[in-house]
Short mmCIF file of the C-alpha atoms (twelve columns), coordinates in Angstrom:
data_MODEL
# 
_entry.id   MODEL 
# 
loop_
_atom_site.group_PDB 
_atom_site.id 
_atom_site.type_symbol 
_atom_site.label_atom_id 
_atom_site.label_alt_id 
_atom_site.label_comp_id 
_atom_site.label_asym_id 
_atom_site.label_seq_id 
_atom_site.Cartn_x 
_atom_site.Cartn_y 
_atom_site.Cartn_z 
_atom_site.pdbx_PDB_model_num 
ATOM 1  C CA . MET A 1  0.000   0.000  0.000  1 
ATOM 2  C CA . ASN A 2  1.030   3.541  -0.644 1 
ATOM 3  C CA . THR A 3  1.483   5.398  2.661  1 
ATOM 4  C CA . GLN A 4  1.411   8.805  0.978  1 
ATOM 5  C CA . THR A 5  -2.336  8.667  0.279  1 
ATOM 6  C CA . GLN A 6  -3.433  8.052  3.874  1 
ATOM 7  C CA . LYS A 7  -5.866  10.413 5.553  1 
ATOM 8  C CA . PRO A 8  -4.488  12.979 8.002  1 
ATOM 9  C CA . THR A 9  -4.267  11.714 11.548 1 
ATOM 10 C CA . GLN A 10 -6.633  12.878 14.251 1 
ATOM 11 C CA . ARG A 11 -3.790  14.828 15.894 1 
ATOM 12 C CA . LYS A 12 -3.121  16.909 12.764 1 
ATOM 13 C CA . ILE A 13 -6.813  17.677 12.355 1 
ATOM 14 C CA . LYS A 14 -7.055  18.787 15.978 1 
ATOM 15 C CA . LYS A 15 -3.920  20.963 15.649 1 
ATOM 16 C CA . ARG A 16 -5.357  22.695 12.565 1 
ATOM 17 C CA . SER A 17 -8.652  23.277 14.362 1 
ATOM 18 C CA . VAL A 18 -6.909  24.854 17.354 1 
ATOM 19 C CA . THR A 19 -4.813  27.078 15.099 1 
ATOM 20 C CA . ARG A 20 -7.875  28.281 13.184 1 
ATOM 21 C CA . SER A 21 -9.872  29.033 16.319 1 
ATOM 22 C CA . LEU A 22 -6.884  30.822 17.844 1 
ATOM 23 C CA . THR A 23 -6.571  32.946 14.708 1 
ATOM 24 C CA . ARG A 24 -10.259 33.828 14.870 1 
ATOM 25 C CA . TYR A 25 -9.943  34.810 18.530 1 
ATOM 26 C CA . VAL A 26 -6.924  37.029 17.864 1 
ATOM 27 C CA . VAL A 27 -8.717  38.770 14.977 1 
ATOM 28 C CA . PHE A 28 -11.870 39.195 17.094 1 
ATOM 29 C CA . SER A 29 -9.857  40.696 19.974 1 
ATOM 30 C CA . ILE A 30 -8.067  43.177 17.716 1 
ATOM 31 C CA . LEU A 31 -11.379 44.168 16.149 1 
ATOM 32 C CA . MET A 32 -12.969 44.732 19.566 1 
ATOM 33 C CA . LEU A 33 -10.017 46.881 20.680 1 
ATOM 34 C CA . ILE A 34 -10.301 49.032 17.567 1 
ATOM 35 C CA . ILE A 35 -14.068 49.440 17.985 1 
ATOM 36 C CA . TYR A 36 -13.781 50.346 21.668 1 
ATOM 37 C CA . THR A 37 -11.009 52.839 20.969 1 
ATOM 38 C CA . SER A 38 -13.088 54.487 18.237 1 
ATOM 39 C CA . ILE A 39 -16.111 54.760 20.501 1 
ATOM 40 C CA . SER A 40 -13.927 56.142 23.284 1 
ATOM 41 C CA . PHE A 41 -12.535 58.848 20.996 1 
ATOM 42 C CA . TYR A 42 -16.057 59.718 19.866 1 
ATOM 43 C CA . PHE A 43 -17.199 60.198 23.459 1 
ATOM 44 C CA . LEU A 44 -14.119 62.300 24.203 1 
ATOM 45 C CA . TRP A 45 -14.976 64.463 21.203 1 
ATOM 46 C CA . LEU A 46 -18.456 64.954 22.721 1 
ATOM 47 C CA . GLU A 47 -16.710 65.862 26.009 1 
ATOM 48 C CA . LYS A 48 -18.229 62.886 27.843 1 
ATOM 49 C CA . PRO A 49 -15.255 60.708 28.810 1 
ATOM 50 C CA . LEU A 50 -15.804 57.048 29.617 1 
ATOM 51 C CA . ASP A 51 -15.059 55.638 33.045 1 
ATOM 52 C CA . SER A 52 -11.376 54.797 33.441 1 
ATOM 53 C CA . ASP A 53 -12.208 51.527 35.263 1 
ATOM 54 C CA . LEU A 54 -14.243 50.366 32.285 1 
ATOM 55 C CA . THR A 55 -11.395 51.183 29.919 1 
ATOM 56 C CA . SER A 56 -8.810  49.451 32.125 1 
ATOM 57 C CA . GLY A 57 -10.952 46.360 32.430 1 
ATOM 58 C CA . PHE A 58 -11.698 46.172 28.725 1 
ATOM 59 C CA . PHE A 59 -8.081  46.576 27.641 1 
ATOM 60 C CA . GLY A 60 -6.941  44.244 30.405 1 
ATOM 61 C CA . PHE A 61 -9.268  41.509 29.214 1 
ATOM 62 C CA . PHE A 62 -8.762  41.787 25.470 1 
ATOM 63 C CA . GLY A 63 -5.215  43.171 25.458 1 
ATOM 64 C CA . GLY A 64 -3.628  40.631 27.787 1 
ATOM 65 C CA . GLU A 65 -5.256  37.623 26.190 1 
ATOM 66 C CA . ILE A 66 -4.315  38.647 22.675 1 
ATOM 67 C CA . VAL A 67 -0.607  38.863 23.492 1 
ATOM 68 C CA . ILE A 68 -0.616  35.370 24.977 1 
ATOM 69 C CA . CYS A 69 -2.605  33.905 22.083 1 
ATOM 70 C CA . GLY A 70 -0.368  35.626 19.554 1 
ATOM 71 C CA . LEU A 71 2.741   34.155 21.181 1 
ATOM 72 C CA . ILE A 72 1.192   30.683 21.251 1 
ATOM 73 C CA . LYS A 73 0.338   30.958 17.565 1 
ATOM 74 C CA . LEU A 74 3.804   32.245 16.712 1 
ATOM 75 C CA . PHE A 75 5.576   29.394 18.469 1 
ATOM 76 C CA . LYS A 76 3.215   26.781 16.995 1 
ATOM 77 C CA . LEU A 77 3.912   28.066 13.492 1 
ATOM 78 C CA . LYS A 78 7.661   27.981 14.152 1 
ATOM 79 C CA . GLY A 79 7.335   24.424 15.492 1 
ATOM 80 C CA . GLU A 80 5.429   23.303 12.399 1 
ATOM 81 C CA . LYS A 81 8.051   24.909 10.153 1 
ATOM 82 C CA . ASN A 82 10.857  23.117 11.979 1 
ATOM 83 C CA . GLU A 83 8.984   19.793 11.736 1 
ATOM 84 C CA . ARG A 84 8.603   20.223 7.965  1 
ATOM 85 C CA . GLU A 85 12.296  20.998 7.535  1 
ATOM 86 C CA . THR A 86 13.397  17.892 9.443  1 
ATOM 87 C CA . ILE A 87 11.167  15.566 7.373  1 
# 
């Protein structure tokens, strides 16, 4: 039998799924940060500043998570590249 035509293993499928969902989360977080910043600037233009606790909490939640997820994605992509080069 030809081993080249075998289906991808369950592990590879799961790794691709995690990478895709991580990419979606990173894009969603960046989009939310941009939207919140735009709304914040609009309210400042109207001279009605938003509460600083709300801003700190929002950026703490989305900003901190996105850095960690981005690093995970970066190192996973480097690991996959190194695996391909060794094969």
